[in-house]
Coordinates of C-alpha atoms in Angstrom, one line a residue:
X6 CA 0.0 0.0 0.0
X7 CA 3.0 2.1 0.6
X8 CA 3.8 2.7 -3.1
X9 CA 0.5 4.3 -3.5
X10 CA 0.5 6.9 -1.0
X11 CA 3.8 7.8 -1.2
X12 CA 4.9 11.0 -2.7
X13 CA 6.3 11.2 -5.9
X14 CA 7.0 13.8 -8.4
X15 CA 6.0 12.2 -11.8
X16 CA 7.3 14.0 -14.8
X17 CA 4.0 15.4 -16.4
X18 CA 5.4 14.6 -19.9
X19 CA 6.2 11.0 -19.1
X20 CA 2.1 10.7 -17.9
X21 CA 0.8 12.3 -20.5
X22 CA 2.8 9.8 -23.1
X23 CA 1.6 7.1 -20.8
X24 CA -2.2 8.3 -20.8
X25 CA -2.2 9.0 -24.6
X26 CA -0.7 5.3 -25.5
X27 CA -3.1 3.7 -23.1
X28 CA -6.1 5.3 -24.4
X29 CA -4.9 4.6 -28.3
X30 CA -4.8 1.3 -27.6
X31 CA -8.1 0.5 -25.5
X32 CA -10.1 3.2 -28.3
X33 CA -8.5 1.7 -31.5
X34 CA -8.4 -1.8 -30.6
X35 CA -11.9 -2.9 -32.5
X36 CA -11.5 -0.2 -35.6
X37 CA -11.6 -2.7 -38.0
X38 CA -14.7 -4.1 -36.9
X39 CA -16.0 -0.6 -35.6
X40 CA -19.2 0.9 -37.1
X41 CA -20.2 4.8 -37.2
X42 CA -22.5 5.6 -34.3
X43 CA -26.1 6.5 -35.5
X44 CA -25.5 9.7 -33.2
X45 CA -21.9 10.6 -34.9
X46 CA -22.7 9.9 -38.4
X47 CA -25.9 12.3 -38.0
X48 CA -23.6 14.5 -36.2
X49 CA -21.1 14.4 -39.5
X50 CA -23.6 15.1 -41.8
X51 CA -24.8 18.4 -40.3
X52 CA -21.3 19.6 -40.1
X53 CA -21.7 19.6 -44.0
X54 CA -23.7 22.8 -44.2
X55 CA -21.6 24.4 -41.6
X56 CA -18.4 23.8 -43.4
X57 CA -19.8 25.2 -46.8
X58 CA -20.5 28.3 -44.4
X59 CA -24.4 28.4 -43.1
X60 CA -25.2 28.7 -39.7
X61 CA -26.6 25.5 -38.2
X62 CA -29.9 25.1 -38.1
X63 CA -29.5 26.8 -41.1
X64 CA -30.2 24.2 -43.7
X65 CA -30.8 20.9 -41.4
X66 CA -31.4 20.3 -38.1
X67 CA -29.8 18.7 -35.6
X68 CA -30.3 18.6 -31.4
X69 CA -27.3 19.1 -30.2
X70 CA -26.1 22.8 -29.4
X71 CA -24.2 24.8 -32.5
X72 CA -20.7 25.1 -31.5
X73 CA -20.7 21.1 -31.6
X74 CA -21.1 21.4 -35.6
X75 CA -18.4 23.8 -35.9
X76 CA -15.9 21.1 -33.7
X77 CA -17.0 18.4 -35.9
X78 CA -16.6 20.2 -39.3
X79 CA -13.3 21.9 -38.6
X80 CA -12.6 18.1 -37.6
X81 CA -13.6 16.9 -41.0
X82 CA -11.3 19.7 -42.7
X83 CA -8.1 19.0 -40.7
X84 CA -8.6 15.0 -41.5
X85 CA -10.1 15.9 -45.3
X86 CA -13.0 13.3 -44.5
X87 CA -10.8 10.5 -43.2
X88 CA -13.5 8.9 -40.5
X89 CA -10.4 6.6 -39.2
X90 CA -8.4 9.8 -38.6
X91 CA -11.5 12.1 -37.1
X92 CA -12.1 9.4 -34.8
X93 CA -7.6 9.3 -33.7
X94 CA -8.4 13.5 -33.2
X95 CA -11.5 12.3 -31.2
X96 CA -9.1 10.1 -28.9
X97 CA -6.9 12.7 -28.5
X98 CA -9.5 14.8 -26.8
X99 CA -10.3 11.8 -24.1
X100 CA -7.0 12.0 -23.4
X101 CA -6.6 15.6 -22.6
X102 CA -10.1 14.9 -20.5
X103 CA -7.7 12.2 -18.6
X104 CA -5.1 14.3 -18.4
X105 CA -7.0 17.0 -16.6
X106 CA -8.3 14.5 -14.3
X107 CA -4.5 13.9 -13.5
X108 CA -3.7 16.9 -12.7
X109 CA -6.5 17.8 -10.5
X110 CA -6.1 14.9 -8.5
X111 CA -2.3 15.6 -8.3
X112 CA -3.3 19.1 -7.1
X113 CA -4.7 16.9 -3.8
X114 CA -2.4 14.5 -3.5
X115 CA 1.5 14.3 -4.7
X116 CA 1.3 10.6 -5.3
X117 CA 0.4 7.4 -7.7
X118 CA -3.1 7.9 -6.9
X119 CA -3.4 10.9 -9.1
X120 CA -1.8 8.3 -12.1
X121 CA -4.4 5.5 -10.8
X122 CA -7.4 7.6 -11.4
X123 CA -6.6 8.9 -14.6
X124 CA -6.2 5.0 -15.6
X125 CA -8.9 4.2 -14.1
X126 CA -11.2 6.4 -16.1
X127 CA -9.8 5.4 -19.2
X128 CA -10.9 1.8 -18.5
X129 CA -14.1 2.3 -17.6
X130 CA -14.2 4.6 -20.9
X131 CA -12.4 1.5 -23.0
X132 CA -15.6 -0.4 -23.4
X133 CA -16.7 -1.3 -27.1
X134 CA -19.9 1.3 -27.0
X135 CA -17.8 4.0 -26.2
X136 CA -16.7 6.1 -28.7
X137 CA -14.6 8.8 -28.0
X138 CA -16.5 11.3 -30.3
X139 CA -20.1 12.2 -28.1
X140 CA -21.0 15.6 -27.4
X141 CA -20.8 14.6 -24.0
X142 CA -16.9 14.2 -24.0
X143 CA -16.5 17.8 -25.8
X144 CA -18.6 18.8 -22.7
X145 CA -16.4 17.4 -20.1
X146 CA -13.7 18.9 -21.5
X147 CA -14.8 22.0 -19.9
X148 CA -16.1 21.2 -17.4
X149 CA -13.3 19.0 -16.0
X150 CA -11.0 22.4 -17.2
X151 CA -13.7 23.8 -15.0
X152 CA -12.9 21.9 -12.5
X153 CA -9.3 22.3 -12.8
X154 CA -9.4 26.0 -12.8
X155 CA -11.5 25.8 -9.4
X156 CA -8.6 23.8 -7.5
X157 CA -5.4 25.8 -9.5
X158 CA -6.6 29.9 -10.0
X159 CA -7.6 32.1 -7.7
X160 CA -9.5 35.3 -8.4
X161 CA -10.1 35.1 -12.3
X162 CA -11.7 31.4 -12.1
X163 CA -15.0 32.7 -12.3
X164 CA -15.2 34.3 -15.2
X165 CA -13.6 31.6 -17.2
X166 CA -15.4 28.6 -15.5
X167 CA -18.7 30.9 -16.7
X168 CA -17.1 30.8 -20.3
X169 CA -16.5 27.2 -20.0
X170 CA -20.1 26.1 -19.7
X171 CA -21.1 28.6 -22.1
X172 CA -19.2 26.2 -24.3
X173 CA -20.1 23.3 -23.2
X174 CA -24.0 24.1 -23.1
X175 CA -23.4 25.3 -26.6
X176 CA -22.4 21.8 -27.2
X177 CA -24.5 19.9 -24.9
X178 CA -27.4 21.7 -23.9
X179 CA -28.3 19.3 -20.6
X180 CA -24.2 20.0 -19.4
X181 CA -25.8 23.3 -17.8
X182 CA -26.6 21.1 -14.7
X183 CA -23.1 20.5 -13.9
X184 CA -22.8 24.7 -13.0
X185 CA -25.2 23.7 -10.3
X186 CA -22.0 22.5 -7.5
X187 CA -20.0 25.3 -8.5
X188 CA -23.0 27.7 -7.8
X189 CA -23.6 26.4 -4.2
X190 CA -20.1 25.7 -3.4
X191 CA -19.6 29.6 -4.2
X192 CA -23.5 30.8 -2.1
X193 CA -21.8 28.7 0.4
X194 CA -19.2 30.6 0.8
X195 CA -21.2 33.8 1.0
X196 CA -19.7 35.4 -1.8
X197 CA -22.3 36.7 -4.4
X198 CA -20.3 38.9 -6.5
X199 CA -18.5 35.1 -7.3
X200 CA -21.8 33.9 -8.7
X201 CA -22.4 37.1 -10.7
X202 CA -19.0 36.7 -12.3
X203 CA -19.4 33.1 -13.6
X204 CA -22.9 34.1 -15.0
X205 CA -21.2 37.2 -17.0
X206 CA -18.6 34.3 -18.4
X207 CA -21.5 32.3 -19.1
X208 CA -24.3 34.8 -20.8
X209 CA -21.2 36.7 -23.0
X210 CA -20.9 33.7 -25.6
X211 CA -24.6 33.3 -25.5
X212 CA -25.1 37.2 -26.7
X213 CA -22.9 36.6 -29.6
X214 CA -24.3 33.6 -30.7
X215 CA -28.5 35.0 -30.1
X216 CA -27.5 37.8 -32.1
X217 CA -26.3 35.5 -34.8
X218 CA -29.2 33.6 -35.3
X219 CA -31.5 36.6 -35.1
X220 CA -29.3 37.9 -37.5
X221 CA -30.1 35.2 -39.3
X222 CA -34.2 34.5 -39.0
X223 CA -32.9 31.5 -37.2
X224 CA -33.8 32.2 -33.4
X225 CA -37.2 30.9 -32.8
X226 CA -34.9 27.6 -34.0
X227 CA -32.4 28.3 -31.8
X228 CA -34.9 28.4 -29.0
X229 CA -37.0 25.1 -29.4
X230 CA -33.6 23.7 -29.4
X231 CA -32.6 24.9 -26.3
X232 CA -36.0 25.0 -24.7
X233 CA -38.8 23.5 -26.2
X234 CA -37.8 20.2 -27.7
X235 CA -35.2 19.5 -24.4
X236 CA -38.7 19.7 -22.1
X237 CA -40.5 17.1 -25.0
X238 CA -37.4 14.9 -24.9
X239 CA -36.9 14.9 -21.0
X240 CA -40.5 14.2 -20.1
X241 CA -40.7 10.5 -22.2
X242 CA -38.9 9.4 -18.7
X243 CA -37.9 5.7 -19.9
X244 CA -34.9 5.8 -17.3
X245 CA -34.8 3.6 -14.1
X246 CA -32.7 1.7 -11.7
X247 CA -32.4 -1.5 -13.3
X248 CA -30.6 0.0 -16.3
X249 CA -28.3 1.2 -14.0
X250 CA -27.4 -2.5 -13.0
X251 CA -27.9 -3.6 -16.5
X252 CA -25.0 -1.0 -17.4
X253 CA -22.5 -2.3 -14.4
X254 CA -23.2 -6.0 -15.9
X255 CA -22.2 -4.9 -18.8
X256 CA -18.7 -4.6 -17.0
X257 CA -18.6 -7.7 -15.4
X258 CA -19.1 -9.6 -19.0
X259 CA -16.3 -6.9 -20.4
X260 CA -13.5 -7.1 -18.1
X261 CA -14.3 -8.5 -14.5
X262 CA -11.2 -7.3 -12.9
X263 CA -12.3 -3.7 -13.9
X264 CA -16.1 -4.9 -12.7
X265 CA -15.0 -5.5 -9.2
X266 CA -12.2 -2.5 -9.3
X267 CA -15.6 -0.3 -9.7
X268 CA -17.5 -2.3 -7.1
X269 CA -15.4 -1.3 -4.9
X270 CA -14.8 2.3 -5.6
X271 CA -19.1 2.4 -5.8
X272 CA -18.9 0.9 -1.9
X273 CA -16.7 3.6 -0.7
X274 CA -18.9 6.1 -2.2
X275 CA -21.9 5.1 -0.5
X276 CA -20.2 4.8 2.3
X277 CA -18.3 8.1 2.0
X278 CA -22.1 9.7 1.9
X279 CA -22.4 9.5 6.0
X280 CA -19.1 11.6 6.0
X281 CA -20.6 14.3 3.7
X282 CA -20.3 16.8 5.9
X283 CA -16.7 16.5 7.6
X284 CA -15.0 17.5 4.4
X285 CA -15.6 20.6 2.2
X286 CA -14.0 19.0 -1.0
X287 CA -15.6 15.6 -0.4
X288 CA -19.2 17.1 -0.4
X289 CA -18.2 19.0 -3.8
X290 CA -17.1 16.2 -5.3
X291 CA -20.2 13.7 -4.0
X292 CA -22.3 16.9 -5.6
X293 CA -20.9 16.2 -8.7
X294 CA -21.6 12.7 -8.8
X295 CA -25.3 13.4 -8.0
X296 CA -25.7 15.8 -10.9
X297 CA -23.7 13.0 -13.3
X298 CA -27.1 10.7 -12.3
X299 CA -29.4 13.3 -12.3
X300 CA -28.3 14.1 -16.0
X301 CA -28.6 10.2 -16.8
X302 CA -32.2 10.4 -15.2
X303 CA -32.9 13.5 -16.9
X304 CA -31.6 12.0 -20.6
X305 CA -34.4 9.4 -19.6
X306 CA -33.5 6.9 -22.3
X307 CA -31.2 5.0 -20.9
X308 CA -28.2 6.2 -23.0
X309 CA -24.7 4.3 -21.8
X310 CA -23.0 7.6 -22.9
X311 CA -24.9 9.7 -20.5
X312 CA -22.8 7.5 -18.2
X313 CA -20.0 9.1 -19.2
X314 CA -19.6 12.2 -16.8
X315 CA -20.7 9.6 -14.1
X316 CA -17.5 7.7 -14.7
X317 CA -15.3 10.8 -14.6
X318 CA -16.3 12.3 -11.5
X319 CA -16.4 8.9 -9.6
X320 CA -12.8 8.2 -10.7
X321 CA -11.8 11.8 -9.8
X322 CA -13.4 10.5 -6.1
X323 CA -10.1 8.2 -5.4
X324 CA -8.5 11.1 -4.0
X325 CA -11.2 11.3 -1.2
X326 CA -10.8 7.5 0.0
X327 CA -9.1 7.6 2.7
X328 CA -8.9 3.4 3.4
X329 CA -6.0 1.8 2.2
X330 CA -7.1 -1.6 1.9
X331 CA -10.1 -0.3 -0.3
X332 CA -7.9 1.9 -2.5
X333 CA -5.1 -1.2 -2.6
X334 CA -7.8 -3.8 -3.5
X335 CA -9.3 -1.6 -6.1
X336 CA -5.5 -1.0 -7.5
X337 CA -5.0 -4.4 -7.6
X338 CA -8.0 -5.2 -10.0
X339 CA -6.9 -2.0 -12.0
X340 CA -3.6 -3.4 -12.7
X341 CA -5.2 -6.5 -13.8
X342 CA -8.1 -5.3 -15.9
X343 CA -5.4 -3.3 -17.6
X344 CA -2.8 -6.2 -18.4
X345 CA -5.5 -8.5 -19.9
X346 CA -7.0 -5.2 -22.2
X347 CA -3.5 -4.3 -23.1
X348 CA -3.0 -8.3 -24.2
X349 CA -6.2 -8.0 -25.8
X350 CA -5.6 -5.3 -27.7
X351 CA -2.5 -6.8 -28.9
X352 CA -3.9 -9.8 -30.2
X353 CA -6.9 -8.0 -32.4
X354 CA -4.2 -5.7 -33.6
X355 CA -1.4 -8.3 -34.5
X356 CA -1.5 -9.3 -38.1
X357 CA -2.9 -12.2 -38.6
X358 CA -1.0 -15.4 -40.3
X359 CA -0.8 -15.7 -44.0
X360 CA -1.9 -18.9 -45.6

């Protein structure tokens, strides 16, 4: 247990290598037998218009927020329509996702446990469903930069955490829940003037992009986008507990070293809920992983990818377990689940025998 907790001074460089190979492999391991998501391919096609230069909306319509469309096309440029190379630019964004979860764990704690939960999430992301190009990883790219900037600056955070889910609602409208902890974390600590600065980071973007699409003819669009198809779509409520388990089975018949790595991580959790109020950053963090269900409730269609922020912030929790046993037992089965992937990977992606 000793090697976990303690402190060592990793070269950042030498993580982010090992994070970027790791999440090649586990992402790219399947690409031959890999099929376009019905969510991505729609998601590529109404890039088209934006790339020829309409506003979206424009000339098709899709759900997701705008700024997504303009990701994806300028995407499509840089890879000049190559899906296998879109989808390498896609896994470089879950690993800058890891990365950040790296270094806000290391910003806690000096020691392997900031390198464990990074791996961790990248497991539990490594699963054949997961494709590392949903609107929902775009999202958590800002808000675990969010999240970063909350730990690391001091008195220009709010501003830019407000910008940050301006983007990432602009994306993803449902990612506006996940302002919620930072907004009471801030009322919490009395300080108003916080909250009004993260809202003027958060409503400038939104000006720019009204005006657009009033500009434009476009804005009674832009509106039953953001307001009155969400409602329709929230309200078919076809989400429920037993998906839930259905969707941790799922891990056991993947990989059950990381099935019982999570098991265990899940227990601490729950148990960690008693102790909610004896630590300031452990009740933050527990508030995250609320919102992450309440936006898989919310979705209400059982969507494994609305998992996904749910799997970040619980992996970002290893830095509040506090039980060595837990956090050495859960290691153990990391380790594991990662050697048989790894030798996994590297027998779909060896060539195979000629005749």
């Amino acid at each position: 247990v000793d090697f976990i907790y303690k402190e060592r001074l990793f070269r950042n460089s030498y993580v982010l290598l090992y994070l970027t190979t790791i999440t090649l492999l586990t992402q790219n391991y399947l690409l031959n037998y890999e099929i376009i998501d019905w969510d991505i391919s729609s998601y590529l096609v109404a890039s088209n218009s934006v790339i020829n230069g309409s506003l979206p909306y424009e000339l098709q319509w899709e759900s997701k927020g705008p700024l997504l469309f303009y990701v994806y096309g300028i995407i499509v440029k840089l890879v000049n329509g190559n899906f296998i190379y879109f989808k390498l630019i896609n896994d470089l964004v879950l690993v800058a996702v890891s990365y950040l979860l790296y270094l806000s764990v290391k910003s806690n704690t000096k020691n392997t446990l900031s390198v464990i939960s990074s791996t961790f999430f990248i497991l539990l992301f490594s699963q054949p469903w997961a494709i590392s190009a949903y609107s929902e990883l775009y999202c958590l790219l800002f808000i675990a930069f969010a999240y970063y900037a909350d730990l690391k600056i001091n008195t220009r955070k709010y501003l830019l955490i407000g910008l940050c889910f301006a983007f990432s609602t602009l994306i993803n409208q449902g990612s506006i829940i996940f302002i919620i902890p930072f907004v009471l974390k801030y009322l919490k600590e009395k300080n108003i003037s916080n909250v009004v600065k993260l809202s003027v980071g958060f409503l400038l973007p939104y000006i720019i992009v009204i005006s657009l699409f009033a500009y434009q003819d476009l804005l009674d669009i832009f509106i039953a986008t953001y307001i009155t198809i969400p409602l329709e779509y929230t309200s078919a409520n076809y989400s429920n507990l037993y998906e839930l388990r259905v969707f941790l089975r799922k891990f056991f018949e993947y990989n059950s070293y990381l099935y019982f790595a999570l098991v265990i991580v899940l227990i601490s959790i729950i148990s960690s809920i008693k102790k909610i109020t004896s630590s300031r950053i452990v009740s933050f963090d527990l508030t995250f992983i609320a919102t992450s269900l309440a936006f898989y409730f919310i979705g209400s269609h059982n969507y494994y990818h609305h998992l996904l922020f749910l799997l970040y912030f619980i992996s970002i929790f290893l830095k509040n377990i506090t039980n060595q046993g837990i956090i050495f037992f859960a290691t153990t089965f990391m380790i594991l689940s990662l050697i048989t992937l790894l030798t996994t990977c590297l027998l779909y992606t060896s060539p195979s025998p000629r005749d």
